[in-house]
Tab-separated table of C-alpha atoms (C1' of nucleotides) in Angstrom:
chain	number	residue	atom	x	y	z
A	1	UNK	CA	-0.138	0.219	-0.121
A	2	UNK	CA	1.666	3.256	-1.088
A	3	UNK	CA	-1.006	5.462	0.308
A	4	UNK	CA	0.217	7.425	3.348
A	5	UNK	CA	-2.136	7.378	6.319
A	6	UNK	CA	-2.610	11.221	5.908
A	7	UNK	CA	-4.492	10.973	2.972
A	8	UNK	CA	-7.514	9.396	4.836
A	9	UNK	CA	-7.852	12.399	6.637
A	10	UNK	CA	-7.877	15.286	4.570
A	11	UNK	CA	-10.027	15.677	1.343
A	12	UNK	CA	-9.498	18.843	-0.307
A	13	UNK	CA	-11.271	17.575	-3.160
A	14	UNK	CA	-14.525	18.800	-1.557
A	15	UNK	CA	-15.096	22.571	-1.907
A	16	UNK	CA	-16.268	22.424	1.637
A	17	UNK	CA	-13.414	21.265	3.067
A	18	UNK	CA	-11.245	23.320	4.701
A	19	UNK	CA	-7.688	22.215	3.535
A	20	UNK	CA	-8.813	24.197	0.028
A	21	UNK	CA	-8.381	27.359	1.588
A	22	UNK	CA	-4.894	26.885	3.131
A	23	UNK	CA	-3.932	25.147	-0.087
A	24	UNK	CA	-4.617	28.464	-1.907
A	25	UNK	CA	-2.440	30.131	0.683
A	26	UNK	CA	0.219	27.510	0.749
A	27	UNK	CA	0.163	27.261	-2.979
A	28	UNK	CA	0.633	30.901	-3.746
A	29	UNK	CA	3.822	31.673	-5.605
A	30	UNK	CA	5.253	34.213	-3.043
A	31	UNK	CA	3.628	33.029	0.285
A	32	UNK	CA	6.309	30.076	0.834
A	33	UNK	CA	9.348	32.393	-0.456
A	34	UNK	CA	8.091	35.090	2.366
A	35	UNK	CA	7.916	32.817	4.933
A	36	UNK	CA	11.111	31.171	4.262
A	37	UNK	CA	13.017	34.744	4.139
A	38	UNK	CA	11.209	36.062	6.906
A	39	UNK	CA	12.230	32.847	9.017
A	40	UNK	CA	15.799	33.750	7.804
A	41	UNK	CA	15.340	36.976	9.773
A	42	UNK	CA	15.031	39.231	6.958
A	43	UNK	CA	12.374	41.480	8.584
A	44	UNK	CA	11.829	44.616	6.887
A	45	UNK	CA	9.964	45.712	3.842
A	46	UNK	CA	12.694	46.862	1.832
A	47	UNK	CA	14.974	43.989	2.845
A	48	UNK	CA	12.341	41.381	1.922
A	49	UNK	CA	11.792	43.271	-1.532
A	50	UNK	CA	15.609	43.026	-2.282
A	51	UNK	CA	15.881	39.580	-1.344
A	52	UNK	CA	13.156	37.881	-3.177
A	53	UNK	CA	13.897	38.729	-6.832
A	54	UNK	CA	11.155	39.363	-9.159
A	55	UNK	CA	8.703	40.404	-6.276
A	56	UNK	CA	6.804	43.571	-6.895
A	57	UNK	CA	5.795	45.962	-3.987
A	58	UNK	CA	2.133	45.211	-4.543
A	59	UNK	CA	2.785	41.455	-4.096
A	60	UNK	CA	5.130	41.915	-1.095
A	61	UNK	CA	2.458	44.050	0.735
A	62	UNK	CA	-0.285	41.857	-0.551
A	63	UNK	CA	1.092	38.697	0.215
A	64	UNK	CA	2.377	39.994	3.764
A	65	UNK	CA	-0.990	41.186	4.666
A	66	UNK	CA	-2.621	37.630	3.650
A	67	UNK	CA	0.309	36.051	6.021
A	68	UNK	CA	-0.624	38.381	8.515
A	69	UNK	CA	-4.294	38.108	8.400
A	70	UNK	CA	-3.962	34.162	8.740
A	71	UNK	CA	-1.918	34.574	11.737
A	72	UNK	CA	1.551	33.381	10.203
A	73	UNK	CA	3.507	36.557	10.238
A	74	UNK	CA	3.270	39.257	12.717
A	75	UNK	CA	3.532	42.844	11.789
A	76	UNK	CA	5.276	45.386	14.076
A	77	UNK	CA	4.814	49.317	13.183
A	78	UNK	CA	7.125	51.575	15.271
A	79	UNK	CA	5.084	54.399	14.097
A	80	UNK	CA	8.366	56.429	13.518
A	81	UNK	CA	9.435	59.069	10.951
A	82	UNK	CA	10.572	57.658	8.836
A	83	UNK	CA	8.582	54.826	8.881
A	84	UNK	CA	10.086	51.249	10.602
A	85	UNK	CA	8.139	48.341	10.132
A	86	UNK	CA	9.219	44.684	10.972
A	87	UNK	CA	7.859	41.326	10.096
A	88	UNK	CA	8.296	38.341	12.193
A	89	UNK	CA	6.839	34.840	12.131
A	90	UNK	CA	4.359	33.763	14.661
A	91	UNK	CA	4.747	30.471	16.655
A	92	UNK	CA	2.070	29.144	14.229
A	93	UNK	CA	4.048	30.653	11.214
A	94	UNK	CA	7.256	28.920	12.545
A	95	UNK	CA	5.535	25.566	12.823
A	96	UNK	CA	4.294	25.862	9.313
A	97	UNK	CA	7.755	26.613	8.271
A	98	UNK	CA	8.936	23.321	10.005
A	99	UNK	CA	6.125	21.279	8.364
A	100	UNK	CA	7.531	22.465	4.848
A	101	UNK	CA	10.800	21.108	5.611
A	102	UNK	CA	10.548	17.709	4.091
A	103	UNK	CA	8.974	19.260	0.939
A	104	UNK	CA	12.133	21.550	0.665
A	105	UNK	CA	14.166	18.730	1.163
A	106	UNK	CA	12.521	16.600	-1.469
A	107	UNK	CA	12.973	19.679	-3.792
A	108	UNK	CA	16.747	19.603	-3.232
A	109	UNK	CA	16.890	15.838	-3.263
A	110	UNK	CA	15.066	15.156	-6.371
A	111	UNK	CA	15.496	18.307	-8.653
A	112	UNK	CA	18.244	16.349	-10.629
A	113	UNK	CA	15.398	13.440	-11.172
A	114	UNK	CA	12.710	16.117	-12.040
A	115	UNK	CA	15.152	17.599	-15.025
A	116	UNK	CA	16.152	14.442	-16.206
A	117	UNK	CA	12.596	13.210	-16.447
A	118	UNK	CA	11.795	16.254	-18.122
A	119	UNK	CA	14.372	15.611	-20.628
A	120	UNK	CA	13.136	12.387	-21.229
A	121	UNK	CA	9.631	13.132	-21.432
A	122	UNK	CA	10.172	15.911	-24.137
A	123	UNK	CA	12.358	13.284	-25.875
A	124	UNK	CA	9.529	10.863	-25.981
A	125	UNK	CA	6.989	13.435	-27.153
A	126	UNK	CA	9.202	14.492	-29.851
A	127	UNK	CA	9.480	10.618	-31.104
A	128	UNK	CA	5.677	10.389	-30.903
A	129	UNK	CA	5.144	13.574	-33.088
B	1	UNK	CA	17.350	29.813	16.746
B	2	UNK	CA	14.318	29.317	14.838
B	3	UNK	CA	15.850	28.798	11.549
B	4	UNK	CA	15.497	25.103	10.383
B	5	UNK	CA	18.670	23.724	8.915
B	6	UNK	CA	17.196	23.685	5.428
B	7	UNK	CA	16.780	27.162	5.009
B	8	UNK	CA	20.333	27.673	4.337
B	9	UNK	CA	20.424	24.936	1.454
B	10	UNK	CA	18.070	26.122	-0.861
B	11	UNK	CA	17.306	29.854	-1.956
B	12	UNK	CA	14.416	29.938	-4.154
B	13	UNK	CA	14.953	33.957	-3.894
B	14	UNK	CA	17.174	33.705	-6.742
B	15	UNK	CA	15.535	33.011	-10.403
B	16	UNK	CA	18.378	30.763	-11.274
B	17	UNK	CA	17.760	28.600	-8.291
B	18	UNK	CA	16.127	25.327	-9.321
B	19	UNK	CA	13.273	25.245	-6.538
B	20	UNK	CA	11.766	28.296	-8.352
B	21	UNK	CA	10.490	25.720	-10.968
B	22	UNK	CA	9.360	23.106	-8.517
B	23	UNK	CA	7.827	25.629	-6.407
B	24	UNK	CA	5.789	26.541	-9.307
B	25	UNK	CA	4.895	22.775	-9.767
B	26	UNK	CA	3.794	22.212	-6.359
B	27	UNK	CA	2.080	25.518	-5.874
B	28	UNK	CA	0.028	24.799	-8.567
B	29	UNK	CA	-3.753	24.646	-7.579
B	30	UNK	CA	-4.502	21.492	-9.163
B	31	UNK	CA	-1.125	19.345	-8.789
B	32	UNK	CA	-1.510	18.782	-5.191
B	33	UNK	CA	-5.014	17.458	-5.331
B	34	UNK	CA	-4.225	15.390	-8.548
B	35	UNK	CA	-1.114	13.859	-6.852
B	36	UNK	CA	-3.303	13.092	-3.827
B	37	UNK	CA	-6.063	11.517	-5.610
B	38	UNK	CA	-4.253	9.606	-7.693
B	39	UNK	CA	-2.266	8.163	-4.695
B	40	UNK	CA	-5.538	7.003	-3.481
B	41	UNK	CA	-5.989	4.738	-6.227
B	42	UNK	CA	-7.940	6.843	-8.433
B	43	UNK	CA	-6.319	6.359	-11.651
B	44	UNK	CA	-8.688	7.493	-14.730
B	45	UNK	CA	-9.550	10.577	-16.429
B	46	UNK	CA	-13.308	10.006	-15.703
B	47	UNK	CA	-12.873	9.070	-12.270
B	48	UNK	CA	-10.207	11.736	-11.411
B	49	UNK	CA	-12.732	14.525	-12.720
B	50	UNK	CA	-15.540	13.318	-10.854
B	51	UNK	CA	-13.344	13.060	-7.467
B	52	UNK	CA	-11.871	16.405	-7.846
B	53	UNK	CA	-14.886	18.782	-7.340
B	54	UNK	CA	-14.436	21.659	-9.884
B	55	UNK	CA	-11.621	20.938	-11.885
B	56	UNK	CA	-12.511	21.020	-15.873
B	57	UNK	CA	-11.243	18.543	-18.315
B	58	UNK	CA	-8.681	21.076	-19.602
B	59	UNK	CA	-7.171	21.836	-16.444
B	60	UNK	CA	-7.075	18.028	-15.462
B	61	UNK	CA	-5.356	17.112	-18.702
B	62	UNK	CA	-3.115	19.926	-18.533
B	63	UNK	CA	-1.894	19.184	-15.197
B	64	UNK	CA	-1.771	15.568	-15.641
B	65	UNK	CA	0.579	16.274	-18.622
B	66	UNK	CA	2.861	18.679	-16.271
B	67	UNK	CA	2.978	16.131	-13.827
B	68	UNK	CA	3.864	13.443	-16.218
B	69	UNK	CA	6.439	15.695	-17.426
B	70	UNK	CA	8.190	16.066	-14.434
B	71	UNK	CA	8.230	12.183	-14.058
B	72	UNK	CA	5.932	12.428	-10.910
B	73	UNK	CA	3.033	10.686	-12.598
B	74	UNK	CA	3.103	7.642	-15.110
B	75	UNK	CA	0.472	7.393	-17.759
B	76	UNK	CA	-0.594	4.235	-19.215
B	77	UNK	CA	-2.729	3.999	-22.435
B	78	UNK	CA	-4.285	0.764	-23.324
B	79	UNK	CA	-4.994	2.071	-26.697
B	80	UNK	CA	-8.520	0.182	-26.921
B	81	UNK	CA	-11.702	1.160	-28.102
B	82	UNK	CA	-13.287	2.527	-26.215
B	83	UNK	CA	-10.126	4.275	-24.820
B	84	UNK	CA	-8.706	2.993	-21.617
B	85	UNK	CA	-6.107	5.345	-19.949
B	86	UNK	CA	-4.940	4.759	-16.351
B	87	UNK	CA	-2.560	6.903	-14.211
B	88	UNK	CA	-0.431	6.288	-11.508
B	89	UNK	CA	2.148	7.572	-9.038
B	90	UNK	CA	5.779	7.035	-10.063
B	91	UNK	CA	8.227	6.296	-7.211
B	92	UNK	CA	9.229	9.731	-7.580
B	93	UNK	CA	5.521	10.835	-6.983
B	94	UNK	CA	5.408	8.654	-4.060
B	95	UNK	CA	8.197	9.928	-2.355
B	96	UNK	CA	7.073	13.702	-3.053
B	97	UNK	CA	3.399	12.585	-1.737
B	98	UNK	CA	5.526	11.546	1.680
B	99	UNK	CA	7.496	14.515	1.810
B	100	UNK	CA	4.033	16.613	1.363
B	101	UNK	CA	2.742	14.532	4.577
B	102	UNK	CA	3.970	17.067	7.446
B	103	UNK	CA	2.384	19.858	5.340
B	104	UNK	CA	-1.033	18.169	5.001
B	105	UNK	CA	-0.541	17.274	8.712
B	106	UNK	CA	-0.104	20.960	9.637
B	107	UNK	CA	-2.984	21.757	7.765
B	108	UNK	CA	-5.228	19.541	9.784
B	109	UNK	CA	-3.637	20.506	13.017
B	110	UNK	CA	-3.716	24.364	12.500
B	111	UNK	CA	-6.824	24.996	10.450
B	112	UNK	CA	-8.892	26.060	13.327
B	113	UNK	CA	-5.900	28.219	14.816
B	114	UNK	CA	-5.910	29.960	11.277
B	115	UNK	CA	-9.886	30.598	10.920
B	116	UNK	CA	-9.468	32.077	14.658
B	117	UNK	CA	-6.404	34.144	13.628
B	118	UNK	CA	-8.322	35.477	10.484
B	119	UNK	CA	-11.512	36.121	12.632
B	120	UNK	CA	-9.244	38.288	15.026
B	121	UNK	CA	-7.341	40.030	12.084
B	122	UNK	CA	-10.562	41.033	10.660
B	123	UNK	CA	-11.788	42.562	14.136
B	124	UNK	CA	-8.654	44.490	14.290
B	125	UNK	CA	-8.934	45.762	11.141
B	126	UNK	CA	-12.224	47.117	11.619
B	127	UNK	CA	-11.518	48.589	14.774
B	128	UNK	CA	-8.597	50.462	13.470
B	129	UNK	CA	-10.809	51.578	10.088
C	1	DC	C1'	11.050	54.087	4.390
C	2	DC	C1'	6.592	51.992	3.876
C	3	DG	C1'	3.208	51.717	1.830
C	4	DT	C1'	-1.523	53.013	-1.246
C	5	DA	C1'	-3.840	53.938	-5.641
C	6	DT	C1'	-4.569	53.466	-10.523
C	7	DC	C1'	-4.130	51.673	-14.694
C	8	DC	C1'	-3.286	48.098	-18.095
C	9	DT	C1'	-2.001	43.910	-20.216
C	10	DC	C1'	-1.441	39.254	-20.499
C	11	DG	C1'	-2.160	34.495	-19.724
C	12	DG	C1'	-4.762	31.492	-16.940
C	13	DA	C1'	-8.915	28.832	-16.909
C	14	DG	C1'	-13.837	27.790	-17.985
C	15	DA	C1'	-17.393	26.634	-21.426
C	16	DT	C1'	-18.676	24.705	-25.537
C	17	DA	C1'	-18.141	21.837	-29.514
C	18	DC	C1'	-15.807	18.220	-31.937
C	19	DT	C1'	-12.692	13.694	-32.772
C	20	DG	C1'	-10.779	8.884	-32.422
D	1	DC	C1'	-14.171	7.342	-22.759
D	2	DA	C1'	-10.259	10.133	-23.423
D	3	DG	C1'	-8.685	13.913	-25.082
D	4	DT	C1'	-8.084	18.391	-28.340
D	5	DA	C1'	-9.439	22.754	-30.323
D	6	DT	C1'	-11.103	27.261	-29.818
D	7	DC	C1'	-13.227	31.373	-28.191
D	8	DT	C1'	-13.825	34.365	-24.421
D	9	DC	C1'	-13.447	36.806	-20.246
D	10	DC	C1'	-11.854	37.755	-15.986
D	11	DG	C1'	-8.549	39.285	-12.711
D	12	DA	C1'	-3.793	38.238	-10.962
D	13	DG	C1'	-0.263	40.958	-11.047
D	14	DG	C1'	3.360	44.426	-12.905
D	15	DA	C1'	4.529	49.527	-13.866
D	16	DT	C1'	4.040	53.825	-12.548
D	17	DA	C1'	2.902	57.679	-9.725
D	18	DC	C1'	1.617	59.809	-5.540
D	19	DG	C1'	1.044	60.026	0.200
D	20	DG	C1'	2.518	59.726	5.161
DNA sequence: CCGTATCCTCGGAGATACTG
DNA sequence: CAGTATCTCCGAGGATACGG
C-alpha cells in the first residue's frame, strides 16, 4: 500500500473541506518564499523586496497582509518617521515553516531527477510526433 | 534559533535557483490535489474528474501532463476502443507525496487556529478603520 | 522608508463543441 | 471514454505615480 495515512484524513477534493483554503494560501507563489525569508531573519519591507528577486511592492504587501491575516506573520509598526516596520514569524508561522521542511528537502533531493524526467519526456514526445 | 537547517541549503529567492521551478509546480492549485487522489488509487480520467470537485477537463489533462512531464505520474494508455487510460504515481511521485505529509498534517492541526486568527485580524482591522 | 491607488495587459482557466 | 481545439473573459499581477 502506497497510500500514506494522512490521505484518509484530509479531502481537499470537496470544496467544503477546510484544506482548500490553506492549500490556496500555501500554493501561492510568494507565500512560501516570504515565509522562508522572514524565517531567515529578514524582517523589513525593503530588505524583503531586495532579497526576493522579482517580487513587486504590490505583491509583497499583499502577500504579507495575507500571511498576517492568517496568523502566520506578525507585523510591528514602530510608527516613527521615517517609517520603520518589522515582520516576524508567529509561533504558528514557525510551525508551518517546519512542516514545509520535508518538501524543501524533497526539492533539493529530487531536482536533478525531475530535470532528467523532463528531458526524457520531451524526447519521448518528440518521437511520438 | 528558529531557522531550520534546510533554509540554508535552498534559496528560491534567486531566479536561477532550481527550486523556483518545482515551487511553481507544487504551488499549482491542482497538482497537489491530483497527486493526492492518484495516490489514493483513483487512476482514470473520468474518475479523477468526478472526484476532484470543480476541475475542468482542460485543467485535468493539463496538470496531468505537467506531472507526467516531471516524472511524478505515469500514464498508461491501453489503446483500446473505447479508450482506456490509467494514471499512477511513479516512485518519485510517491516520495513527493510522503514529503508533503507534514504539510497536510499541519493543515489539519492548525486550520482552526488559522480561522481564529482570521477572525481576530478582521476584528482588529475593523477597529482600526 | 513604507506603503496605497490607479491603470493596463497578458495569459490562466472555464465553457463549448468536436474527434478517435 | 479520453482528449483536443477554439473562443472568450476575468482578474492576478506588473509598472507607475503619489502620500504619510
